[in-house]
PDB file of C-alpha atoms and ligand atoms in Angstrom:
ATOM      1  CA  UNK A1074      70.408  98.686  46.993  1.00 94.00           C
ATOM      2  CA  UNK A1075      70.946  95.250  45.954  1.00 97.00           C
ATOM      3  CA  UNK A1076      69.749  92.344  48.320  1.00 98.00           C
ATOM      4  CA  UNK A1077      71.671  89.653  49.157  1.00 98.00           C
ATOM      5  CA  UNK A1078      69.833  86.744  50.034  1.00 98.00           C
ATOM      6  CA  UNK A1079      71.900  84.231  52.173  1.00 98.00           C
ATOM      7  CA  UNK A1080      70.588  80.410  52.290  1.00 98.00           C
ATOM      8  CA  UNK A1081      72.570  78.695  55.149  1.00 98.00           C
ATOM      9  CA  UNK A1082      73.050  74.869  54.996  1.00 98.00           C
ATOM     10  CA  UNK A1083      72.491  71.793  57.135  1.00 98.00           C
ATOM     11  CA  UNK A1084      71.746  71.244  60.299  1.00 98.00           C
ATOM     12  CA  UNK A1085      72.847  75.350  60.913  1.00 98.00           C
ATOM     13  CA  UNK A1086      70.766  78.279  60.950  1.00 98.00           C
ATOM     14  CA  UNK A1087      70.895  81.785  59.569  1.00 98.00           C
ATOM     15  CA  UNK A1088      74.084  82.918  62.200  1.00 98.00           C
ATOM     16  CA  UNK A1089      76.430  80.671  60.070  1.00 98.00           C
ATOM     17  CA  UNK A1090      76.697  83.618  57.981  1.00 98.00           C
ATOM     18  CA  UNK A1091      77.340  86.232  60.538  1.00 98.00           C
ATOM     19  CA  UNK A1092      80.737  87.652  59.642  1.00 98.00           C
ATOM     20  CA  UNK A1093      79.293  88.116  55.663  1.00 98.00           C
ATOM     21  CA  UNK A1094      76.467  90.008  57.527  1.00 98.00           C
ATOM     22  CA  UNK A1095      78.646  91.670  59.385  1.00 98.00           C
ATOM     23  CA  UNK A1096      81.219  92.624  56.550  1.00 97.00           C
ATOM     24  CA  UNK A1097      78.668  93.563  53.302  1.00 98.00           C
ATOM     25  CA  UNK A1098      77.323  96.720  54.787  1.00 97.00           C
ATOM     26  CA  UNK A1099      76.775  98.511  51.539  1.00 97.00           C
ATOM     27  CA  UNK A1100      74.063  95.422  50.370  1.00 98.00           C
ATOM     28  CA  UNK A1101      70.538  94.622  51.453  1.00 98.00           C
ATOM     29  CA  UNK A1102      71.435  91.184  53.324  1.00 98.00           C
ATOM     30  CA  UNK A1103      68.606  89.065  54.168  1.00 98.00           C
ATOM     31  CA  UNK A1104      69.210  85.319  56.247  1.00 98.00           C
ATOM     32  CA  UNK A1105      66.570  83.875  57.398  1.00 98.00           C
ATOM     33  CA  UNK A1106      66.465  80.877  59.834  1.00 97.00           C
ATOM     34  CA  UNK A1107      64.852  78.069  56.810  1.00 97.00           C
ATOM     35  CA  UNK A1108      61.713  76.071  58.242  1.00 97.00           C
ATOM     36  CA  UNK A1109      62.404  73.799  61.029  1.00 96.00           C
ATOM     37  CA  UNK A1110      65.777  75.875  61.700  1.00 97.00           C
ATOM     38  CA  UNK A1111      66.633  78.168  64.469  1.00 94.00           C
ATOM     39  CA  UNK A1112      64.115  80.448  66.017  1.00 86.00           C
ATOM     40  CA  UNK A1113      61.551  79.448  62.860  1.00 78.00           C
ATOM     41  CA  UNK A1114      58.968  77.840  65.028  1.00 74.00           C
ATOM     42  CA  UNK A1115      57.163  75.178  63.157  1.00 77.00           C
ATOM     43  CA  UNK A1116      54.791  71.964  63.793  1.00 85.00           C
ATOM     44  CA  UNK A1117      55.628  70.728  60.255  1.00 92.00           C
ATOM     45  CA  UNK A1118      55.367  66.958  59.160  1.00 94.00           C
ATOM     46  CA  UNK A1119      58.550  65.538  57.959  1.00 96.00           C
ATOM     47  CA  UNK A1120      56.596  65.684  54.542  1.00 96.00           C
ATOM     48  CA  UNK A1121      56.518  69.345  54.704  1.00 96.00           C
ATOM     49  CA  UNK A1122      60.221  69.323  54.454  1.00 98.00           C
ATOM     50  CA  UNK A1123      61.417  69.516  50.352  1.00 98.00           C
ATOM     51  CA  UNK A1124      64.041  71.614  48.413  1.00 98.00           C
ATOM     52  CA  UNK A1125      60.644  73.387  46.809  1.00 98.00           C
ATOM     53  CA  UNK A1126      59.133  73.709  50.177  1.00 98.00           C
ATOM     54  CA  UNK A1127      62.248  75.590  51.411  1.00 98.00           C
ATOM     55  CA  UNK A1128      62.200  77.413  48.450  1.00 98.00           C
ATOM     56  CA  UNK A1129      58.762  78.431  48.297  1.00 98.00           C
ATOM     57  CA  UNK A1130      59.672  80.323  51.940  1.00 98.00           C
ATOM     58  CA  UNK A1131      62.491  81.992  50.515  1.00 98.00           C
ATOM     59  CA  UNK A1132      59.966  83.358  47.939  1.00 98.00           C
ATOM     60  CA  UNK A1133      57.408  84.311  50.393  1.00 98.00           C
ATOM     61  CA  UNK A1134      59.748  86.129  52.226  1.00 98.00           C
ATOM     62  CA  UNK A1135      61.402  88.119  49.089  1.00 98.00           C
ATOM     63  CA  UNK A1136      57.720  89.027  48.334  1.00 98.00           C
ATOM     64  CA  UNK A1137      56.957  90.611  52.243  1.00 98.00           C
ATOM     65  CA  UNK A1138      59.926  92.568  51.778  1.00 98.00           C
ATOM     66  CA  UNK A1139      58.991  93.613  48.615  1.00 98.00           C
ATOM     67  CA  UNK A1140      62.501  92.457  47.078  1.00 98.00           C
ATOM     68  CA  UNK A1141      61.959  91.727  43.055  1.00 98.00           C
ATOM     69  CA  UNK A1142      65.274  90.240  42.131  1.00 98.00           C
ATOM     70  CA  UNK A1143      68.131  89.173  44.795  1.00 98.00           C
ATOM     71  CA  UNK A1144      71.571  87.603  44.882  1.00 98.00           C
ATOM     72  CA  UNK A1145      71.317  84.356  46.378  1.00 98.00           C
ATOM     73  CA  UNK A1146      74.058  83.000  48.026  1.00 99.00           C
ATOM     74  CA  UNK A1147      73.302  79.621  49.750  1.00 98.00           C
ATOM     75  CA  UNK A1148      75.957  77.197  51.819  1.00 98.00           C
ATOM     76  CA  UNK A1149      75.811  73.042  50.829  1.00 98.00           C
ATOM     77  CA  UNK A1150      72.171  72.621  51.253  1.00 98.00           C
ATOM     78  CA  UNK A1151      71.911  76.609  50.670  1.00 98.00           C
ATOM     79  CA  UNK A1152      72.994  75.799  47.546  1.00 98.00           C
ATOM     80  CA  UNK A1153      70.442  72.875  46.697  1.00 98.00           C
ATOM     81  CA  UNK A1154      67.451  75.287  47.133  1.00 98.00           C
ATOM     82  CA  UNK A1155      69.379  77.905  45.238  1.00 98.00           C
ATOM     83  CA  UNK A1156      69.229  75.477  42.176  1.00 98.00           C
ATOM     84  CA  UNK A1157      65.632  75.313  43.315  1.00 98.00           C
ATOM     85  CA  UNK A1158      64.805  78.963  42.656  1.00 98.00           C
ATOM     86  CA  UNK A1159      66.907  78.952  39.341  1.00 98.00           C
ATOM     87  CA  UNK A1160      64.797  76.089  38.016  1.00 98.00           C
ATOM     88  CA  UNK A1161      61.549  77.264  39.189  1.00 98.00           C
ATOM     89  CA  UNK A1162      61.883  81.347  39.840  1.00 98.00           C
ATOM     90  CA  UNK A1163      64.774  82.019  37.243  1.00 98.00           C
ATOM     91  CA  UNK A1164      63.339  85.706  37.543  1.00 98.00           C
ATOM     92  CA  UNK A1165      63.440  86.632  41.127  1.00 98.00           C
ATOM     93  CA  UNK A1166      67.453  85.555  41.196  1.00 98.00           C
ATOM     94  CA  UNK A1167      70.084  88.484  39.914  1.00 98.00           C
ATOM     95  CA  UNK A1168      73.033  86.194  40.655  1.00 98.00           C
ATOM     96  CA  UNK A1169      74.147  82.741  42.534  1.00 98.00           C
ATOM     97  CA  UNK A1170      77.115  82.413  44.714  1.00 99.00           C
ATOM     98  CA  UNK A1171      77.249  78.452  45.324  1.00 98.00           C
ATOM     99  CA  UNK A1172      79.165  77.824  48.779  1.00 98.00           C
ATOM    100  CA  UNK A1173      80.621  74.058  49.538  1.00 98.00           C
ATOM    101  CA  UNK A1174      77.946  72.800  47.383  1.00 98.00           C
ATOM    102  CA  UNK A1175      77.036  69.951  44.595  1.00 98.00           C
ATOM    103  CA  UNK A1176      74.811  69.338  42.064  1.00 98.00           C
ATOM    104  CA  UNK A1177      74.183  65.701  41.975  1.00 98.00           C
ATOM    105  CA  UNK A1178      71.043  64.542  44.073  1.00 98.00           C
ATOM    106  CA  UNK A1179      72.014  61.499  46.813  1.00 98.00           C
ATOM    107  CA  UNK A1180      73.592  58.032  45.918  1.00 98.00           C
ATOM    108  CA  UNK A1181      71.621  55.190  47.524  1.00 98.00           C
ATOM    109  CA  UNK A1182      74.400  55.007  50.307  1.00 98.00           C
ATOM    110  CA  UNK A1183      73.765  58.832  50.608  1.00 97.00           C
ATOM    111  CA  UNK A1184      69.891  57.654  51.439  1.00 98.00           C
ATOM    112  CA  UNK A1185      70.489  55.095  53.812  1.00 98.00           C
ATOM    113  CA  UNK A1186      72.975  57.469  55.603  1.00 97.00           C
ATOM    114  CA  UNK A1187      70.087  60.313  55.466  1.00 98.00           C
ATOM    115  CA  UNK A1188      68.098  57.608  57.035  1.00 97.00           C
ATOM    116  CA  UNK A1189      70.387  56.245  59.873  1.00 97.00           C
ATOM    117  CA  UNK A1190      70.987  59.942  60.613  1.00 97.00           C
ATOM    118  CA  UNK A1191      67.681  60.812  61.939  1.00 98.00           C
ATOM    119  CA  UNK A1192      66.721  57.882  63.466  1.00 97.00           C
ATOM    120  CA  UNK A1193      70.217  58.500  65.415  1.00 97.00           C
ATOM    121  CA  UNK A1194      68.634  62.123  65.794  1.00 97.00           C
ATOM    122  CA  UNK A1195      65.316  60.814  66.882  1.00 96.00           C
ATOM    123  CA  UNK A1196      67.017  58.633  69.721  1.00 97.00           C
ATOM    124  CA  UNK A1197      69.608  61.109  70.841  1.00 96.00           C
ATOM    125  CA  UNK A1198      68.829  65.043  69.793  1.00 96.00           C
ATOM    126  CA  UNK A1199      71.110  67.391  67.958  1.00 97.00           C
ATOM    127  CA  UNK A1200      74.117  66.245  70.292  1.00 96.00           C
ATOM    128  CA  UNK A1201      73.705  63.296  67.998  1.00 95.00           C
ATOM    129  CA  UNK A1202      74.045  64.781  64.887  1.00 96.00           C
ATOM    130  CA  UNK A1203      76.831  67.523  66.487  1.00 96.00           C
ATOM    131  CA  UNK A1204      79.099  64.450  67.034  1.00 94.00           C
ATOM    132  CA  UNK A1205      78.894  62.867  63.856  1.00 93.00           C
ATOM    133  CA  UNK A1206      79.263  65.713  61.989  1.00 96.00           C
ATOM    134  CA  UNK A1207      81.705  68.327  63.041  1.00 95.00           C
ATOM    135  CA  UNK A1208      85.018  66.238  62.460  1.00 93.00           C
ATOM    136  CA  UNK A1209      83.714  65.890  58.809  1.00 96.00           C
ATOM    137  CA  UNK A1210      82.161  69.920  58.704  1.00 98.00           C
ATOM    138  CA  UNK A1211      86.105  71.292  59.647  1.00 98.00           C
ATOM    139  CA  UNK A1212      89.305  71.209  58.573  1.00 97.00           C
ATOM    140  CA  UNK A1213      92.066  69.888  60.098  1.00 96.00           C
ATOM    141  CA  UNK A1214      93.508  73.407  60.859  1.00 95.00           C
ATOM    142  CA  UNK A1215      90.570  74.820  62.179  1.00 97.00           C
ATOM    143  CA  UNK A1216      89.924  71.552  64.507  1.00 96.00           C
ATOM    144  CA  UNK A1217      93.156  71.822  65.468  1.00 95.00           C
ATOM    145  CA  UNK A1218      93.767  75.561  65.890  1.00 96.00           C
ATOM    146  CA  UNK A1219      90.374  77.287  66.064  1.00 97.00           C
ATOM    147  CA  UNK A1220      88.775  75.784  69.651  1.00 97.00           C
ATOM    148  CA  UNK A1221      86.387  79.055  69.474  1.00 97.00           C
ATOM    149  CA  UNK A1222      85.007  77.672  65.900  1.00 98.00           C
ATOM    150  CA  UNK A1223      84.695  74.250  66.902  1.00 97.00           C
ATOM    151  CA  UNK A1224      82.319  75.266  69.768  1.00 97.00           C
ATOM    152  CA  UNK A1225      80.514  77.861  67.611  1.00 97.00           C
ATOM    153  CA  UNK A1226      79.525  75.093  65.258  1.00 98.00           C
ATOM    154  CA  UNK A1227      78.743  72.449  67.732  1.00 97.00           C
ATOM    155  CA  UNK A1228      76.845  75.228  69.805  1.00 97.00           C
ATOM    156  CA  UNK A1229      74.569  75.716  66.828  1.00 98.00           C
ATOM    157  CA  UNK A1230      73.913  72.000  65.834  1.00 98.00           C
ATOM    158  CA  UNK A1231      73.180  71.794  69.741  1.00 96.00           C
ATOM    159  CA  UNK A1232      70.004  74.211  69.524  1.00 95.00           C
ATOM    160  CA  UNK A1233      68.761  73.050  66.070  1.00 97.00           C
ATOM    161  CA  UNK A1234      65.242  71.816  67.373  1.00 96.00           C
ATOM    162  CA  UNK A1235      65.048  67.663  66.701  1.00 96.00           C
ATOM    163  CA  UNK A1236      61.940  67.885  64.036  1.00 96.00           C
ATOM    164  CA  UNK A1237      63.871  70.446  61.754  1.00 97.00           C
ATOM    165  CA  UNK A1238      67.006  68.256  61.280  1.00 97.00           C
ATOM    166  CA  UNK A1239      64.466  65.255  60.456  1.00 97.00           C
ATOM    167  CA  UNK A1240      62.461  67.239  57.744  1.00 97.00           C
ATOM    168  CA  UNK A1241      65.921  68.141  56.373  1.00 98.00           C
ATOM    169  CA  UNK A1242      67.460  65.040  55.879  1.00 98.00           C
ATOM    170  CA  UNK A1243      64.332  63.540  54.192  1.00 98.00           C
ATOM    171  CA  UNK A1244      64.564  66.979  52.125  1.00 98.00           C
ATOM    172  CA  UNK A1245      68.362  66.359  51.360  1.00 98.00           C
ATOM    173  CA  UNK A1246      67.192  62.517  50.427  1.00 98.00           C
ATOM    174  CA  UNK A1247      64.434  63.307  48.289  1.00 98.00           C
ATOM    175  CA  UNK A1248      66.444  66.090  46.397  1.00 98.00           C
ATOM    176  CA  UNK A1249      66.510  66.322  42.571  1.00 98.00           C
ATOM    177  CA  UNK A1250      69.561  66.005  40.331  1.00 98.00           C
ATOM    178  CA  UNK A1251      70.694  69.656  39.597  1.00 98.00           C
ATOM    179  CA  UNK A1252      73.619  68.465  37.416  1.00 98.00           C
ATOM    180  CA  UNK A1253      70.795  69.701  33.989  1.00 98.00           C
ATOM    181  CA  UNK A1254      70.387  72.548  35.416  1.00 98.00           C
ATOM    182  CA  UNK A1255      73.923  73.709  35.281  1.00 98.00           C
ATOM    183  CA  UNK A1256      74.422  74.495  31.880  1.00 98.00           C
ATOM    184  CA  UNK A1257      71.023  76.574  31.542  1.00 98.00           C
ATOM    185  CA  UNK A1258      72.037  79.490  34.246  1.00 98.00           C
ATOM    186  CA  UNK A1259      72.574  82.376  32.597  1.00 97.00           C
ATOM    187  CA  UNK A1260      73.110  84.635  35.519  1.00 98.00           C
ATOM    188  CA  UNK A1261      76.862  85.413  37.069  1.00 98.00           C
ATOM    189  CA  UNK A1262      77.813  82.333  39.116  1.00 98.00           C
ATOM    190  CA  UNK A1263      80.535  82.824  41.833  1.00 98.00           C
ATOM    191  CA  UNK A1264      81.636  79.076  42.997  1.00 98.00           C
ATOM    192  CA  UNK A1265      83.243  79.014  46.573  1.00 98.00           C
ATOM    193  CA  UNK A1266      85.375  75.822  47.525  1.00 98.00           C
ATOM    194  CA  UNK A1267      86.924  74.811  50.932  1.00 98.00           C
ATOM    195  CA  UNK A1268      90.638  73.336  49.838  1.00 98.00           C
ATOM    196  CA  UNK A1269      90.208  70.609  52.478  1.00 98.00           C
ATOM    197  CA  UNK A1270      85.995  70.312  52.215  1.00 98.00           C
ATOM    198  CA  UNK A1271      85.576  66.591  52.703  1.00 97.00           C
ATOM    199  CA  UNK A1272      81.875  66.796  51.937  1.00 97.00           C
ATOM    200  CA  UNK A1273      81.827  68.962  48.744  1.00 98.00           C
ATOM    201  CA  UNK A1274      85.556  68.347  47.584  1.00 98.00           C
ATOM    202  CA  UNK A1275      87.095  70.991  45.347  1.00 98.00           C
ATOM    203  CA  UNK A1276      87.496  68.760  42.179  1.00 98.00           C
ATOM    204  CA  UNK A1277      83.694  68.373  42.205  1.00 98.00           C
ATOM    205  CA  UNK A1278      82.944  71.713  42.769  1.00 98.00           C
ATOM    206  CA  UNK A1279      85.607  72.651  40.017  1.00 98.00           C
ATOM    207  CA  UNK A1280      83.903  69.924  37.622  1.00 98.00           C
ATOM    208  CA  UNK A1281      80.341  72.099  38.756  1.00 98.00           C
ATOM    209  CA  UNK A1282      81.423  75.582  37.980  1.00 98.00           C
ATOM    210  CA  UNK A1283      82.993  74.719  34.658  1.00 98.00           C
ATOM    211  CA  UNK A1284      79.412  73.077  33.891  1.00 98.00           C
ATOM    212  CA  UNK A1285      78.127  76.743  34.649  1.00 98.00           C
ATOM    213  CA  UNK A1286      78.315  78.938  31.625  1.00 98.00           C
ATOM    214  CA  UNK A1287      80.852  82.177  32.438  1.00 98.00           C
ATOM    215  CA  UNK A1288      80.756  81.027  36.406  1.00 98.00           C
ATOM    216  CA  UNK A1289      83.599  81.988  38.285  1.00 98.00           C
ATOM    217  CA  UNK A1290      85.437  79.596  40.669  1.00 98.00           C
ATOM    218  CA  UNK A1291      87.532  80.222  43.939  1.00 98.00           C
ATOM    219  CA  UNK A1292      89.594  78.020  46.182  1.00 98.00           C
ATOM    220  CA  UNK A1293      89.496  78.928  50.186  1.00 98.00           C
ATOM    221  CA  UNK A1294      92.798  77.810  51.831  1.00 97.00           C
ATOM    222  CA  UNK A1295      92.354  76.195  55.076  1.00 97.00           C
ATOM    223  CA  UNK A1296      88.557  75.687  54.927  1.00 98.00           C
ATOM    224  CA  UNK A1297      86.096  73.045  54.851  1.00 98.00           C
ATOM    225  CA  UNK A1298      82.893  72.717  54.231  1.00 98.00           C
ATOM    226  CA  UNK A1299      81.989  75.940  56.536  1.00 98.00           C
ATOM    227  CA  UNK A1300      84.124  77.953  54.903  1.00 98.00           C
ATOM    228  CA  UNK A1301      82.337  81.181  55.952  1.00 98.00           C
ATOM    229  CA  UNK A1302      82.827  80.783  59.363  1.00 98.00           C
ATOM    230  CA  UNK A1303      86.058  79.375  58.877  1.00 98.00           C
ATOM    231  CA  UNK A1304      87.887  82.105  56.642  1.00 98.00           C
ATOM    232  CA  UNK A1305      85.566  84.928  56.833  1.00 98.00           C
ATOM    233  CA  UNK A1306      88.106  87.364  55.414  1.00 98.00           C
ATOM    234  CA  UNK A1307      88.978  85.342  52.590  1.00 98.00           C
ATOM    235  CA  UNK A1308      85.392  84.537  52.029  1.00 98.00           C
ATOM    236  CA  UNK A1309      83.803  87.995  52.775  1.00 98.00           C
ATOM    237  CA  UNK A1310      86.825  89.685  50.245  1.00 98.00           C
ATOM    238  CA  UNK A1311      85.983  87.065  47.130  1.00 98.00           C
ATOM    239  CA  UNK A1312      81.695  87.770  47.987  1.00 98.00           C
ATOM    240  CA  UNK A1313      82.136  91.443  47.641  1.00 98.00           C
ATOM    241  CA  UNK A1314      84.611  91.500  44.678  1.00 98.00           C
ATOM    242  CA  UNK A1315      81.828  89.632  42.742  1.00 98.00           C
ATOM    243  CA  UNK A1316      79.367  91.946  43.755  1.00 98.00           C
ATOM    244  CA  UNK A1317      81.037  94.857  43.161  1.00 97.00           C
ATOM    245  CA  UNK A1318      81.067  93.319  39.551  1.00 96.00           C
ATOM    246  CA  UNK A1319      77.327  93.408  39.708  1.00 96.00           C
ATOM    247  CA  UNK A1320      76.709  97.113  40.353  1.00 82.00           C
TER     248      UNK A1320
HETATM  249  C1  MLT B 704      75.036  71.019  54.377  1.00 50.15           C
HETATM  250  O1  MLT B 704      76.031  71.579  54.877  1.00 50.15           O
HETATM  251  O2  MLT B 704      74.034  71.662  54.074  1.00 50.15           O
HETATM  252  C2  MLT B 704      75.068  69.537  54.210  1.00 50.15           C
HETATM  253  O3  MLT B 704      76.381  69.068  54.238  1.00 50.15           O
HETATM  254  C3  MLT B 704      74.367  69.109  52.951  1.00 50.15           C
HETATM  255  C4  MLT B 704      74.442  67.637  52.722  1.00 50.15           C
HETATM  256  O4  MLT B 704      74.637  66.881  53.681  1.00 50.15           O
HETATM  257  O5  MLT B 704      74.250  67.211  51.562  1.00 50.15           O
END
C-alpha cells in the first residue's frame, strides 16, 4: 500500500488534514504533529527549529514505520520541508503534492515580520498569532459563510504550545531558496492553489509548477491558503485522482 505522508503547515498541527485522512482510505496516510506542534512534546531551543531539523523527523519517523519511499504531501510550510527531503532524501520521496506553497526563501520584510511575530507570541500566546493570522489564512467566503471553519482554525492556533510557533518562525526565517531546486524534481508533482490564497497567490504558485518538470497544477475555487480544510471535497477528489495515477 502506498503511504502518504502529510506535512501540515504553520502554526497548525497534523488535524489540518483531517478530512484527506478521513477520505484516502485505500493509502497508508501518515501526519504527524512536526516538533514543537500539537501533542509533540518538546524542550527544544529555538535553534533546534530548521527546515532540515523538521525534515530529519519526518525521516526518522518513515524509518520506525519501516516506510522506504512515500508520497509527501505538505501544506505552505509542509511544503518547505518537502523541498527539504527532495534536496537531501530524493530517494525516500515517490511523489510531491505542494499545497498553498512557494519556493522562494523570505524577503528581508518577510524576516522582520518573522521577528515581530514571535516576540508578539512571546508577550501574548497563540491568541496572538490566532488574531493576526486567520483573516489572512481564509477566504472571504469561508470567513463569511463557514463560522464552524473559522473556529476550527482559530481553535488550533489556540493550543499550538508558545515555544513551537517561536522555533517555527525562526525556521520559516532561516529557510533556503527552493526556487533551484524546482527544475531538478523528477518525481510527479501535483501543485494545489487556493483561487483567493493571499499568502501563496495562484500566479506564484502557477509560475512554481511550470518551473517543475511534467508537474501538474490545480486551482481550488473558494479557498485560501487552508485549502484542505476549506474545500475538502474539491481537494480530497484532485489528491486521489493523482494518486490513482501513481498505482
Ligand atoms: C504556513 O501556512 O505554513 C505559513 O503560511 C508559511 C509561511 O508563513 O511562510
Amino acid at each position: 500500500m502506498t503511504t502518504v505522508l502529510f506535512v501540515h503547515g504553520f502554526p497548525f498541527d497534523h488535524l489540518m488534514w483531517r478530512h484527506q485522512i478521513a477520505a484516502l482510505t485505500r493509502w497508508h496516510c501518515l501526519a504527524p504533529d512536526l516538533r514543537g506542534a500539537g501533542a509533540a512534546v518538546t524542550s527544544l531551543a529555538v535553534a533546534d527549529y530548521s527546515m532540515a531539523a523538521y525534515a530529519d523527523d519526518l525521516i526518522a519517523l518513515l524509518d520506525r514505520s519501516q516506510v522506504r519511499q512515500a508520497v509527501v504531501c505538505g501544506l505552505s510550510m509542509g511544503g518547505y520541508i518537502a523541498f527539504e527531503l527532495l534536496r537531501r532524501f530524493p530517494q525516500r520521496v515517490l511523489a510531491t503534492i505542494l499545497c498553498n506553497t512557494k519556493a522562494e526563501a523570505d524577503t528581508a520584510d518577510g524576516k522582520r515580520g518573522r521577528d515581530a511575530l514571535a516576540a508578539r507570541v512571546q508577550r501574548g500566546g497563540a491568541t496572538a498569532a490566532a488574531a493576526e493570522l486567520v483573516p489572512k489564512l481564509l477566504a472571504p467566503p469561508t470567513r463569511e459563510r463557514r463560522p464552524d471553519v473559522v473556529r476550527e482554525v482559530q481553535t488550533m492556533i489556540d493550543r499550538q504550545p508558545v515555544a513551537g510557533i517561536v522555533g517555527a518562525l525562526h525556521a520559516l526565517r532561516e529557510r533556503p531558496d527552493s526556487t533551484p531546486l524546482l527544475a531538478q524534481i523528477n518525481v510527479p508533482v501535483l501543485v494545489l492553489a487556493g483561487a483567493d490564497d493571499q499568502i501563496a497567490p495562484v500566479g506564484g504558485m502557477e509560475a512554481m509548477a511550470k518551473a517543475i518538470p511534467g508537474a501538474e497544477f490545480a486551482v481550488i475555487r473558494e479557498a485560501g491558503h487552508l485549502s484542505p480544510l476549506e474545500q475538502p471535497r474539491e481537494v480530497n477528489a484532485a489528491v486521489v485522482t493523482f494518486l490513482e495515477k501513481l498505482r
